[in-house]
Tab-separated table of C-alpha atoms in Angstrom:
chain	number	residue	atom	x	y	z
A	1375	MET	CA	-22.202	0.025	24.150
A	1376	SER	CA	-21.603	-2.141	20.349
A	1377	ALA	CA	-18.453	-1.581	18.610
A	1378	GLU	CA	-17.776	-0.412	15.553
A	1379	PRO	CA	-15.394	-2.092	13.227
A	1380	VAL	CA	-11.815	0.011	12.959
A	1381	ALA	CA	-9.452	0.229	9.588
A	1382	ILE	CA	-6.177	1.075	10.020
A	1383	VAL	CA	-5.051	2.804	7.270
A	1384	ARG	CA	-0.949	3.468	5.816
A	1385	MET	CA	0.238	4.506	2.633
A	1386	ALA	CA	3.761	4.014	1.758
A	1387	SER	CA	5.256	4.212	-2.517
A	1388	MET	CA	8.104	4.865	-4.242
A	1389	PHE	CA	7.338	5.276	-8.081
A	1390	PRO	CA	8.962	7.427	-10.482
A	1391	GLY	CA	9.430	11.553	-10.380
A	1392	ALA	CA	7.798	10.328	-6.778
A	1393	LEU	CA	10.049	8.544	-3.646
A	1394	ASP	CA	7.046	8.789	-1.485
A	1395	ALA	CA	3.325	8.875	-1.488
A	1396	ARG	CA	2.896	12.215	-0.502
A	1397	ALA	CA	5.198	12.982	-3.535
A	1398	TYR	CA	2.782	10.803	-5.490
A	1399	TRP	CA	-0.218	12.605	-4.379
A	1400	ASP	CA	1.053	15.994	-5.114
A	1401	ASN	CA	2.234	14.944	-9.099
A	1402	ILE	CA	-1.481	12.697	-9.858
A	1403	ASN	CA	-3.188	16.433	-8.300
A	1404	GLY	CA	-0.867	18.574	-10.388
A	1405	GLY	CA	-1.247	16.355	-13.534
A	1406	VAL	CA	3.120	15.808	-13.370
A	1407	SER	CA	3.972	13.239	-15.922
A	1408	ALA	CA	6.874	11.356	-14.910
A	1409	ILE	CA	7.588	10.092	-18.191
A	1410	LYS	CA	10.533	11.265	-20.118
A	1411	ASP	CA	13.223	9.787	-22.395
A	1412	VAL	CA	15.640	7.506	-20.816
A	1413	PRO	CA	18.729	8.705	-19.192
A	1414	ASP	CA	21.859	8.927	-19.913
A	1415	GLY	CA	24.153	5.768	-19.153
A	1416	ARG	CA	20.826	3.786	-18.435
A	1417	TRP	CA	20.894	1.568	-20.799
A	1418	ASP	CA	24.210	-0.909	-21.902
A	1419	VAL	CA	23.331	0.560	-25.775
A	1420	ALA	CA	21.891	4.107	-26.852
A	1421	PRO	CA	18.036	4.011	-26.944
A	1422	GLN	CA	17.849	4.990	-30.692
A	1423	ASP	CA	20.621	1.887	-31.434
A	1424	ILE	CA	17.713	-0.397	-30.561
A	1425	HIS	CA	14.655	1.201	-31.180
A	1426	ASP	CA	11.570	-0.296	-33.126
A	1427	PRO	CA	8.024	0.498	-33.142
A	1428	THR	CA	6.776	-3.176	-33.803
A	1429	PRO	CA	7.709	-5.275	-30.297
A	1430	GLN	CA	10.286	-7.175	-30.958
A	1431	PRO	CA	13.524	-9.312	-29.619
A	1432	ASP	CA	16.621	-7.384	-29.062
A	1433	ARG	CA	14.424	-4.218	-29.897
A	1434	ALA	CA	12.722	-1.354	-27.767
A	1435	TYR	CA	9.709	-0.062	-28.590
A	1436	ALA	CA	9.951	2.983	-26.668
A	1437	LYS	CA	12.359	5.412	-26.508
A	1438	CYS	CA	11.222	6.656	-22.937
A	1439	GLY	CA	9.838	5.459	-19.980
A	1440	GLY	CA	9.900	6.013	-15.721
A	1441	PHE	CA	12.473	5.635	-14.224
A	1442	VAL	CA	13.190	5.906	-10.780
A	1443	GLU	CA	15.655	8.181	-9.717
A	1444	GLY	CA	17.323	10.181	-6.666
A	1445	PHE	CA	17.115	6.970	-4.469
A	1446	LYS	CA	19.494	5.941	-1.997
A	1447	MET	CA	19.128	2.476	-0.376
A	1448	ASP	CA	19.673	3.101	4.004
A	1449	PRO	CA	19.791	-0.356	5.033
A	1450	ARG	CA	19.915	0.112	8.868
A	1451	GLY	CA	17.011	-1.070	11.087
A	1452	LEU	CA	16.390	-3.523	8.676
A	1453	GLN	CA	18.075	-6.411	10.637
A	1454	LEU	CA	19.303	-7.684	8.323
A	1455	ASP	CA	23.597	-8.316	6.822
A	1456	PRO	CA	23.903	-4.461	5.362
A	1457	GLY	CA	26.597	-5.699	2.834
A	1458	LEU	CA	24.013	-8.441	1.954
A	1459	VAL	CA	20.970	-5.886	1.379
A	1460	MET	CA	23.573	-3.466	-0.362
A	1461	ASP	CA	23.986	-6.414	-2.563
A	1462	LEU	CA	20.620	-7.191	-3.480
A	1463	ASP	CA	19.374	-6.111	-7.101
A	1464	PRO	CA	18.413	-2.497	-6.875
A	1465	LEU	CA	14.129	-3.808	-7.393
A	1466	PHE	CA	14.408	-5.458	-3.693
A	1467	HIS	CA	16.050	-2.699	-2.125
A	1468	TRP	CA	12.866	-0.439	-3.533
A	1469	VAL	CA	10.230	-3.798	-1.735
A	1470	LEU	CA	12.090	-3.339	1.855
A	1471	HIS	CA	12.577	0.586	1.695
A	1472	VAL	CA	8.690	0.784	1.086
A	1473	GLY	CA	7.901	-2.189	3.002
A	1474	ARG	CA	9.939	-0.286	6.061
A	1475	ALA	CA	8.356	2.964	5.407
A	1476	LEU	CA	4.681	1.041	5.152
A	1477	THR	CA	5.376	-0.688	9.078
A	1478	GLU	CA	7.409	2.264	10.585
A	1479	GLY	CA	6.087	2.726	14.146
A	1480	PHE	CA	4.492	-0.363	14.461
A	1481	ASN	CA	5.140	-2.930	17.236
A	1482	LEU	CA	5.279	-6.423	15.184
């Protein structure tokens, strides 16, 4: 009996307008664009005050973008100090969250 190679694949993601892989796929299938105007209060200055279509320092050449919204980090189960986790930059929250979703249920 010969053994066939087996690949175990799992997906996890977080994108603007889609906090998980299922929502992301639904957006793709539905032709949903997650690009929108900069939300009020997202930047320290109003987008119209720094907009310039010519890229240059201290200016934004777009007044829209893709923004991850509605995500709240849950540090439980990470085997890290929750206070430390919550003090990290949101980028690290996303990486930890997606990594946890990707490995959930694995015996690592």
